[in-house]
Amino acid sequence: MKNRMTRLPLLLLSATLALTAADPSVTFLRDVAPILNKTSCTSGPCHGAAKGKNGFKLSLRGYDPQFDYEALLYDLSGRRFNRAEPARSLMLAKPTQSVAHGGGLRFDKKSPYYTTIYNWIAQGVPYGDPAKDTVTALEVEPREVAMAAPGATAQVKVTARFADGQTRDVTREATIESNSPTVAKVDVASLVSGERVGEATLLVRYQGKYSTIPVQILNPKPGFAWKPLPQNNYIDQHIDAKLQKLKIQPSPATDDSTFLRRVTVDLTGQLPSPDDVRAFLADPAPSKVKRDRKIDKLVGSPAFVDHWTVKWSDLLQSTRKFLGEKGTYGFREWIRESLASNKPYDKMVRELLTSRGSTYDDPAGNYFRATRDPKPTMEKTTQVFLGVRMVCAQCHDHPFEKWTQNQYYQMSAFFSAVGLRPGYEVGEEILYDQRADYEMKHPKDSRVVAPEFLIASLTPTKIPAGPQRRDALAEWLVSKQNPFFAKAVANRLWSYFFGKGIIDPVDDIRASNPPVNPALLEALTKDLTDHNFDLQSLMRTIVKSRAYQASFVTNEWNALDADNFSHALPRRLNAEPLMDAVEAAAGARPNFPEVPEDTNASQVPDPHVGAEGFLDLFGRPTRESACECERRADFSLPQALNLINGKTISEAVADPKGRVAKNVLAGKTDSAMVDDLYLATLSRLPTKGEAETGTKYLSGGPRTLRAQDLLWALLNSKGFLYIY
């Protein structure tokens, strides 16, 4: 194909002026495009918008310099340039506001940017040579910023390396942003200022290349002395190494009753029973020994399997809206059996991606029914299993990452041959490989896009030319050498136990969103691959760490830390565990339509059951997307009103077969009643003051009604609603 440069008008070629020593060679690629990006001409609110601005469109953040160059040259029949009198060119007149410009003043006539563009026009607006003028790498100084106290500053320098080997200081043209301006902010001169104690990351961006600079502002308070705490495993070693560097003293392990409640809810979605709490507290074994024993008992239990079936059903979009009723039950059972047998994670994912045939005979095939088309299927696959969000790259190169639009369609091409057709039974679909008309085409020029891996394969995986291409994708994706696969699920699992990921959000892994503790994440990833993707093994390691078992009570050194896992962060119970906790504490059973009477919230097949009720109000996802963000754990006024006056709580408390009724009929004393209600709700015995207050209240009026009042108050307490 002829070079598009031959399309330049003859007039432009004849008007090219001879260069002088005073006016060095200027090209669009190396010199002008960075100015357009720096002055925000290519930003979303300006000409980089989807439809451009005021009739003129550029690529977002300059991801397509060839498109931008041709838009400047040929739009308005080339009238943005005046080669005879460069100063009268619209490209200079508008940003300097010599003529009206909706974007305001971008630079003045005495600025270096004006001079560069002036010389470029005078030299004949050359595009440049991509083999020489393309930026290949960024070098930033310093690589890390550590400030002894707020108020300190540091100067950032950015150097670009070009394809011809030359380098240039591009600090002025680079975009440098802080992900936490309240901790560290950057001014127009690229000077970093420490605002308060904490951590931030600077994202450095220039011509499609990215780099990050971690910033740490230490606590200047005198008197810090590191006090070593027991380290249960490598997790504590990596966390302590960073905390000591940051002058943050971690909180010690929490008490046994708080630990028992936390670990039981996190692993099984259920509260420990009063008998379990009494037995655990009475166990004379050393705390670590009995905690490890309890963890080993919980992992793999039936309640454990139910709880994690909900989580994976959310991510894999198991709902009758997409799968029908029989398909939903079949897919849920496949997920449940995979977890119950502790199927290796890589095998589980491989089965999902390579399934074929009837979705009734091979339920794993239901994975494709929610998204159906190649592009959304690719987006779900990369987001769930790699933690990479590709959706931004569908229309343009990713604005904050290295992923390109070409890569988006190359990855989508792995799913372009996936076909779905009706089966012989009602609701059944057949998953098959299409034999014709399955090519993925690029939207720009309709060329056929061949499938290619997101990153080069480190294994001898070959991509077949035929429709079986997704088999190759599955092998590449689940490989131990894939730098995203194991890391993504290790990070996701971590977030379930700590309330946030080491990379957060967990499904947005990119260079501009770095891990808060890279060494820890690498160690977790290695642990997972060393144990052949045994998720249960990794869960045991995580919850056996001192970091997981830490108290939520802070000290003077870690009170402001919310990122480095120096203490536990209170987490509101998710919808299903909360409802199960209410019913278990009250001694009642939920009443869901369409399912057996003994079905609890963690066992319902999909969001259709109990729709628009308690579970939905408290954040149960609809499973219409694979994003973790679909599940909400916030707290709102409607939720508070439901807890106070709602049907779920009131019916559970007053259940004639519930805990209060049984205690009254059994003739329990007021003191024993108070103990039982505290154990059932807060998983601990009441303090001396709580016991005295509770006993006095029960003895002051109708015993059953007052016991119900006490239970209602406990169910509405923070100690019940949150995991501490």
Short mmCIF file of N, CA and C in Angstrom, two decimals, residues 342-460:
data_model
loop_
_atom_site.label_atom_id
_atom_site.label_comp_id
_atom_site.label_asym_id
_atom_site.label_seq_id
_atom_site.Cartn_x
_atom_site.Cartn_y
_atom_site.Cartn_z
N ASN A 342 -12.34 -28.96 45.20
CA ASN A 342 -11.11 -28.15 45.17
C ASN A 342 -10.39 -28.31 43.83
N LYS A 343 -11.17 -28.23 42.77
CA LYS A 343 -10.60 -28.33 41.42
C LYS A 343 -9.57 -27.23 41.23
N PRO A 344 -8.38 -27.53 40.73
CA PRO A 344 -7.38 -26.48 40.50
C PRO A 344 -7.97 -25.34 39.66
N TYR A 345 -7.63 -24.14 40.04
CA TYR A 345 -8.21 -22.96 39.39
C TYR A 345 -7.93 -22.94 37.90
N ASP A 346 -6.73 -23.31 37.50
CA ASP A 346 -6.40 -23.29 36.07
C ASP A 346 -7.26 -24.30 35.30
N LYS A 347 -7.53 -25.45 35.91
CA LYS A 347 -8.38 -26.44 35.25
C LYS A 347 -9.81 -25.93 35.12
N MET A 348 -10.28 -25.28 36.16
CA MET A 348 -11.64 -24.74 36.15
C MET A 348 -11.80 -23.72 35.03
N VAL A 349 -10.84 -22.81 34.90
CA VAL A 349 -10.92 -21.78 33.87
C VAL A 349 -10.78 -22.39 32.48
N ARG A 350 -9.90 -23.35 32.34
CA ARG A 350 -9.72 -24.01 31.04
C ARG A 350 -11.01 -24.68 30.59
N GLU A 351 -11.72 -25.32 31.51
CA GLU A 351 -12.99 -25.97 31.17
C GLU A 351 -14.02 -24.94 30.72
N LEU A 352 -14.04 -23.79 31.37
CA LEU A 352 -14.98 -22.75 30.98
C LEU A 352 -14.72 -22.26 29.56
N LEU A 353 -13.46 -22.02 29.23
CA LEU A 353 -13.12 -21.41 27.95
C LEU A 353 -13.15 -22.38 26.78
N THR A 354 -13.05 -23.67 27.05
CA THR A 354 -12.97 -24.64 25.95
C THR A 354 -14.22 -25.51 25.85
N SER A 355 -15.26 -25.19 26.61
CA SER A 355 -16.45 -26.02 26.60
C SER A 355 -17.13 -25.99 25.23
N ARG A 356 -17.78 -27.11 24.90
CA ARG A 356 -18.50 -27.25 23.64
C ARG A 356 -19.67 -28.20 23.84
N GLY A 357 -20.64 -28.10 22.94
CA GLY A 357 -21.79 -28.99 23.00
C GLY A 357 -22.95 -28.41 23.76
N SER A 358 -23.84 -29.29 24.22
CA SER A 358 -25.05 -28.87 24.91
C SER A 358 -24.71 -28.21 26.24
N THR A 359 -25.33 -27.07 26.52
CA THR A 359 -25.11 -26.41 27.80
C THR A 359 -25.80 -27.15 28.94
N TYR A 360 -26.64 -28.11 28.62
CA TYR A 360 -27.21 -28.98 29.65
C TYR A 360 -26.25 -30.12 29.97
N ASP A 361 -25.59 -30.66 28.94
CA ASP A 361 -24.63 -31.75 29.16
C ASP A 361 -23.30 -31.24 29.70
N ASP A 362 -22.88 -30.06 29.24
CA ASP A 362 -21.62 -29.46 29.70
C ASP A 362 -21.95 -28.07 30.23
N PRO A 363 -22.34 -27.96 31.50
CA PRO A 363 -22.79 -26.66 32.04
C PRO A 363 -21.74 -25.56 31.98
N ALA A 364 -20.47 -25.90 31.87
CA ALA A 364 -19.43 -24.87 31.78
C ALA A 364 -19.66 -23.97 30.57
N GLY A 365 -20.34 -24.49 29.55
CA GLY A 365 -20.61 -23.70 28.35
C GLY A 365 -21.50 -22.50 28.61
N ASN A 366 -22.18 -22.49 29.74
CA ASN A 366 -23.03 -21.35 30.07
C ASN A 366 -22.22 -20.07 30.26
N TYR A 367 -20.92 -20.22 30.41
CA TYR A 367 -20.05 -19.05 30.53
C TYR A 367 -20.24 -18.09 29.36
N PHE A 368 -20.51 -18.62 28.17
CA PHE A 368 -20.61 -17.80 26.96
C PHE A 368 -22.01 -17.22 26.73
N ARG A 369 -22.99 -17.67 27.49
CA ARG A 369 -24.36 -17.29 27.16
C ARG A 369 -24.74 -15.89 27.64
N ALA A 370 -24.06 -15.38 28.65
CA ALA A 370 -24.39 -14.04 29.13
C ALA A 370 -23.88 -12.97 28.18
N THR A 371 -22.70 -13.18 27.63
CA THR A 371 -22.09 -12.17 26.75
C THR A 371 -22.33 -12.46 25.27
N ARG A 372 -22.25 -13.73 24.88
CA ARG A 372 -22.61 -14.23 23.56
C ARG A 372 -21.70 -13.76 22.42
N ASP A 373 -21.47 -12.47 22.30
CA ASP A 373 -20.67 -11.96 21.19
C ASP A 373 -19.19 -11.91 21.54
N PRO A 374 -18.30 -11.90 20.52
CA PRO A 374 -16.85 -11.98 20.79
C PRO A 374 -16.31 -10.86 21.66
N LYS A 375 -16.73 -9.63 21.40
CA LYS A 375 -16.13 -8.50 22.13
C LYS A 375 -16.49 -8.50 23.62
N PRO A 376 -17.76 -8.56 23.98
CA PRO A 376 -18.07 -8.61 25.42
C PRO A 376 -17.53 -9.87 26.10
N THR A 377 -17.44 -10.97 25.36
CA THR A 377 -16.86 -12.18 25.95
C THR A 377 -15.38 -11.98 26.25
N MET A 378 -14.67 -11.34 25.34
CA MET A 378 -13.26 -11.04 25.58
C MET A 378 -13.10 -10.10 26.76
N GLU A 379 -13.95 -9.07 26.83
CA GLU A 379 -13.86 -8.11 27.93
C GLU A 379 -14.08 -8.79 29.27
N LYS A 380 -15.07 -9.70 29.34
CA LYS A 380 -15.31 -10.42 30.58
C LYS A 380 -14.15 -11.34 30.92
N THR A 381 -13.62 -12.02 29.94
CA THR A 381 -12.53 -12.97 30.18
C THR A 381 -11.30 -12.27 30.72
N THR A 382 -10.91 -11.17 30.10
CA THR A 382 -9.71 -10.47 30.57
C THR A 382 -9.94 -9.81 31.92
N GLN A 383 -11.14 -9.30 32.17
CA GLN A 383 -11.40 -8.63 33.44
C GLN A 383 -11.47 -9.62 34.60
N VAL A 384 -12.14 -10.76 34.40
CA VAL A 384 -12.31 -11.73 35.48
C VAL A 384 -11.03 -12.52 35.73
N PHE A 385 -10.39 -12.99 34.67
CA PHE A 385 -9.28 -13.93 34.85
C PHE A 385 -7.89 -13.28 34.78
N LEU A 386 -7.80 -12.09 34.21
CA LEU A 386 -6.52 -11.40 34.14
C LEU A 386 -6.51 -10.10 34.94
N GLY A 387 -7.68 -9.65 35.36
CA GLY A 387 -7.76 -8.38 36.08
C GLY A 387 -7.47 -7.19 35.20
N VAL A 388 -7.68 -7.33 33.89
CA VAL A 388 -7.37 -6.28 32.92
C VAL A 388 -8.66 -5.80 32.27
N ARG A 389 -8.90 -4.50 32.33
CA ARG A 389 -10.08 -3.93 31.70
C ARG A 389 -9.72 -3.45 30.29
N MET A 390 -10.27 -4.15 29.30
CA MET A 390 -9.96 -3.84 27.91
C MET A 390 -11.01 -2.96 27.25
N VAL A 391 -12.12 -2.68 27.95
CA VAL A 391 -13.24 -2.02 27.31
C VAL A 391 -12.86 -0.67 26.72
N CYS A 392 -11.93 0.06 27.36
CA CYS A 392 -11.54 1.38 26.86
C CYS A 392 -10.85 1.30 25.50
N ALA A 393 -10.26 0.15 25.20
CA ALA A 393 -9.49 0.03 23.96
C ALA A 393 -10.35 -0.33 22.76
N GLN A 394 -11.66 -0.46 22.93
CA GLN A 394 -12.50 -0.80 21.79
C GLN A 394 -12.53 0.32 20.76
N CYS A 395 -12.58 1.56 21.21
CA CYS A 395 -12.69 2.69 20.30
C CYS A 395 -11.36 3.41 20.07
N HIS A 396 -10.42 3.24 21.00
CA HIS A 396 -9.14 3.93 20.89
C HIS A 396 -8.14 3.24 21.80
N ASP A 397 -6.88 3.53 21.64
CA ASP A 397 -5.88 2.97 22.53
C ASP A 397 -6.22 3.36 23.97
N HIS A 398 -5.91 2.46 24.90
CA HIS A 398 -6.24 2.69 26.31
C HIS A 398 -5.57 3.97 26.79
N PRO A 399 -6.31 4.89 27.40
CA PRO A 399 -5.72 6.18 27.80
C PRO A 399 -4.74 6.09 28.97
N PHE A 400 -4.79 4.98 29.76
CA PHE A 400 -3.92 4.89 30.92
C PHE A 400 -3.07 3.63 30.93
N GLU A 401 -2.98 2.95 29.82
CA GLU A 401 -2.26 1.70 29.78
C GLU A 401 -1.72 1.46 28.39
N LYS A 402 -0.91 0.43 28.25
CA LYS A 402 -0.24 0.15 26.98
C LYS A 402 -1.14 -0.57 25.97
N TRP A 403 -2.33 -1.00 26.40
CA TRP A 403 -3.19 -1.78 25.49
C TRP A 403 -3.72 -0.89 24.36
N THR A 404 -3.68 -1.45 23.16
CA THR A 404 -4.07 -0.69 21.97
C THR A 404 -5.40 -1.21 21.42
N GLN A 405 -5.96 -0.42 20.51
CA GLN A 405 -7.18 -0.84 19.84
C GLN A 405 -6.95 -2.10 19.02
N ASN A 406 -5.78 -2.21 18.39
CA ASN A 406 -5.47 -3.42 17.64
C ASN A 406 -5.49 -4.65 18.55
N GLN A 407 -4.92 -4.52 19.75
CA GLN A 407 -4.90 -5.65 20.67
C GLN A 407 -6.31 -6.04 21.11
N TYR A 408 -7.18 -5.06 21.24
CA TYR A 408 -8.56 -5.35 21.61
C TYR A 408 -9.19 -6.31 20.60
N TYR A 409 -9.01 -6.02 19.33
CA TYR A 409 -9.62 -6.86 18.30
C TYR A 409 -8.84 -8.16 18.08
N GLN A 410 -7.56 -8.14 18.34
CA GLN A 410 -6.78 -9.39 18.26
C GLN A 410 -7.23 -10.37 19.34
N MET A 411 -7.48 -9.87 20.54
CA MET A 411 -7.97 -10.74 21.61
C MET A 411 -9.41 -11.17 21.36
N SER A 412 -10.22 -10.26 20.83
CA SER A 412 -11.61 -10.62 20.53
C SER A 412 -11.69 -11.71 19.46
N ALA A 413 -10.70 -11.73 18.59
CA ALA A 413 -10.70 -12.71 17.50
C ALA A 413 -10.64 -14.15 18.01
N PHE A 414 -10.15 -14.35 19.24
CA PHE A 414 -10.13 -15.71 19.80
C PHE A 414 -11.55 -16.24 19.99
N PHE A 415 -12.53 -15.36 20.13
CA PHE A 415 -13.91 -15.79 20.40
C PHE A 415 -14.82 -15.58 19.20
N SER A 416 -14.26 -15.14 18.08
CA SER A 416 -15.11 -14.82 16.93
C SER A 416 -15.75 -16.05 16.29
N ALA A 417 -15.18 -17.24 16.54
CA ALA A 417 -15.74 -18.46 15.95
C ALA A 417 -16.69 -19.18 16.89
N VAL A 418 -16.94 -18.63 18.07
CA VAL A 418 -17.85 -19.26 19.02
C VAL A 418 -19.28 -19.08 18.53
N GLY A 419 -19.99 -20.18 18.34
CA GLY A 419 -21.37 -20.12 17.88
C GLY A 419 -22.33 -20.69 18.92
N LEU A 420 -23.53 -20.16 18.97
CA LEU A 420 -24.59 -20.65 19.85
C LEU A 420 -25.86 -20.86 19.04
N ARG A 421 -26.47 -22.00 19.17
CA ARG A 421 -27.74 -22.25 18.48
C ARG A 421 -28.67 -23.01 19.41
N PRO A 422 -29.97 -22.93 19.18
CA PRO A 422 -30.92 -23.63 20.05
C PRO A 422 -30.70 -25.14 20.04
N GLY A 423 -30.91 -25.78 21.19
CA GLY A 423 -30.81 -27.22 21.27
C GLY A 423 -32.17 -27.88 21.09
N TYR A 424 -32.24 -29.15 21.48
CA TYR A 424 -33.48 -29.91 21.28
C TYR A 424 -34.46 -29.71 22.43
N GLU A 425 -33.95 -29.35 23.60
CA GLU A 425 -34.82 -29.14 24.75
C GLU A 425 -35.09 -27.65 24.93
N VAL A 426 -36.17 -27.35 25.65
CA VAL A 426 -36.52 -25.96 25.92
C VAL A 426 -35.41 -25.31 26.75
N GLY A 427 -34.91 -24.19 26.29
CA GLY A 427 -33.87 -23.47 27.02
C GLY A 427 -32.47 -23.96 26.78
N GLU A 428 -32.32 -25.08 26.08
CA GLU A 428 -30.99 -25.63 25.82
C GLU A 428 -30.34 -24.89 24.65
N GLU A 429 -29.04 -24.69 24.73
CA GLU A 429 -28.29 -24.13 23.61
C GLU A 429 -27.06 -25.00 23.35
N ILE A 430 -26.66 -25.02 22.09
CA ILE A 430 -25.50 -25.80 21.68
C ILE A 430 -24.35 -24.84 21.38
N LEU A 431 -23.24 -25.07 22.02
CA LEU A 431 -22.04 -24.26 21.83
C LEU A 431 -21.13 -24.97 20.84
N TYR A 432 -20.76 -24.29 19.76
CA TYR A 432 -19.99 -24.95 18.71
C TYR A 432 -19.00 -23.97 18.06
N ASP A 433 -18.10 -24.52 17.27
CA ASP A 433 -17.13 -23.72 16.52
C ASP A 433 -17.66 -23.48 15.11
N GLN A 434 -17.83 -22.22 14.75
CA GLN A 434 -18.29 -21.90 13.41
C GLN A 434 -17.21 -22.25 12.38
N ARG A 435 -17.64 -22.68 11.22
CA ARG A 435 -16.70 -23.07 10.17
C ARG A 435 -16.55 -22.04 9.07
N ALA A 436 -17.38 -21.03 9.09
CA ALA A 436 -17.30 -20.00 8.05
C ALA A 436 -17.80 -18.68 8.62
N ASP A 437 -17.34 -17.60 8.00
CA ASP A 437 -17.79 -16.24 8.35
C ASP A 437 -17.59 -15.92 9.83
N TYR A 438 -16.44 -16.30 10.35
CA TYR A 438 -16.17 -16.02 11.76
C TYR A 438 -15.00 -15.06 11.97
N GLU A 439 -14.54 -14.43 10.88
CA GLU A 439 -13.39 -13.53 11.01
C GLU A 439 -13.77 -12.28 11.80
N MET A 440 -12.83 -11.82 12.62
CA MET A 440 -12.97 -10.55 13.33
C MET A 440 -12.41 -9.46 12.44
N LYS A 441 -13.19 -8.38 12.23
CA LYS A 441 -12.76 -7.30 11.36
C LYS A 441 -12.54 -6.03 12.17
N HIS A 442 -11.51 -5.29 11.77
CA HIS A 442 -11.18 -4.04 12.44
C HIS A 442 -12.14 -2.95 11.97
N PRO A 443 -12.67 -2.14 12.90
CA PRO A 443 -13.68 -1.15 12.50
C PRO A 443 -13.13 -0.02 11.65
N LYS A 444 -11.81 0.22 11.69
CA LYS A 444 -11.26 1.33 10.93
C LYS A 444 -11.22 1.07 9.44
N ASP A 445 -10.77 -0.12 9.08
CA ASP A 445 -10.58 -0.39 7.65
C ASP A 445 -11.17 -1.74 7.21
N SER A 446 -11.90 -2.40 8.11
CA SER A 446 -12.56 -3.68 7.80
C SER A 446 -11.58 -4.80 7.45
N ARG A 447 -10.33 -4.64 7.80
CA ARG A 447 -9.38 -5.73 7.54
C ARG A 447 -9.61 -6.86 8.55
N VAL A 448 -9.34 -8.09 8.12
CA VAL A 448 -9.48 -9.24 9.00
C VAL A 448 -8.34 -9.21 10.03
N VAL A 449 -8.72 -9.34 11.30
CA VAL A 449 -7.74 -9.29 12.39
C VAL A 449 -7.46 -10.72 12.86
N ALA A 450 -6.21 -11.12 12.81
CA ALA A 450 -5.82 -12.44 13.29
C ALA A 450 -5.67 -12.42 14.81
N PRO A 451 -6.02 -13.52 15.48
CA PRO A 451 -5.88 -13.54 16.95
C PRO A 451 -4.42 -13.50 17.38
N GLU A 452 -4.15 -12.72 18.39
CA GLU A 452 -2.81 -12.66 18.99
C GLU A 452 -2.96 -12.49 20.49
N PHE A 453 -2.04 -13.09 21.24
CA PHE A 453 -2.08 -12.98 22.69
C PHE A 453 -1.81 -11.55 23.13
N LEU A 454 -2.37 -11.19 24.28
CA LEU A 454 -2.21 -9.84 24.81
C LEU A 454 -0.75 -9.50 25.05
N ILE A 455 0.00 -10.47 25.53
CA ILE A 455 1.45 -10.35 25.64
C ILE A 455 2.05 -11.60 25.03
N ALA A 456 3.29 -11.51 24.61
CA ALA A 456 3.94 -12.63 23.94
C ALA A 456 3.89 -13.88 24.81
N SER A 457 3.59 -15.00 24.21
CA SER A 457 3.52 -16.25 24.94
C SER A 457 4.91 -16.72 25.34
N LEU A 458 5.05 -17.12 26.59
CA LEU A 458 6.32 -17.65 27.08
C LEU A 458 6.35 -19.18 26.99
N THR A 459 5.29 -19.74 26.45
CA THR A 459 5.21 -21.18 26.25
C THR A 459 5.03 -21.46 24.76
N PRO A 460 5.31 -22.69 24.32
CA PRO A 460 5.20 -22.99 22.88
C PRO A 460 3.76 -23.16 22.41
#
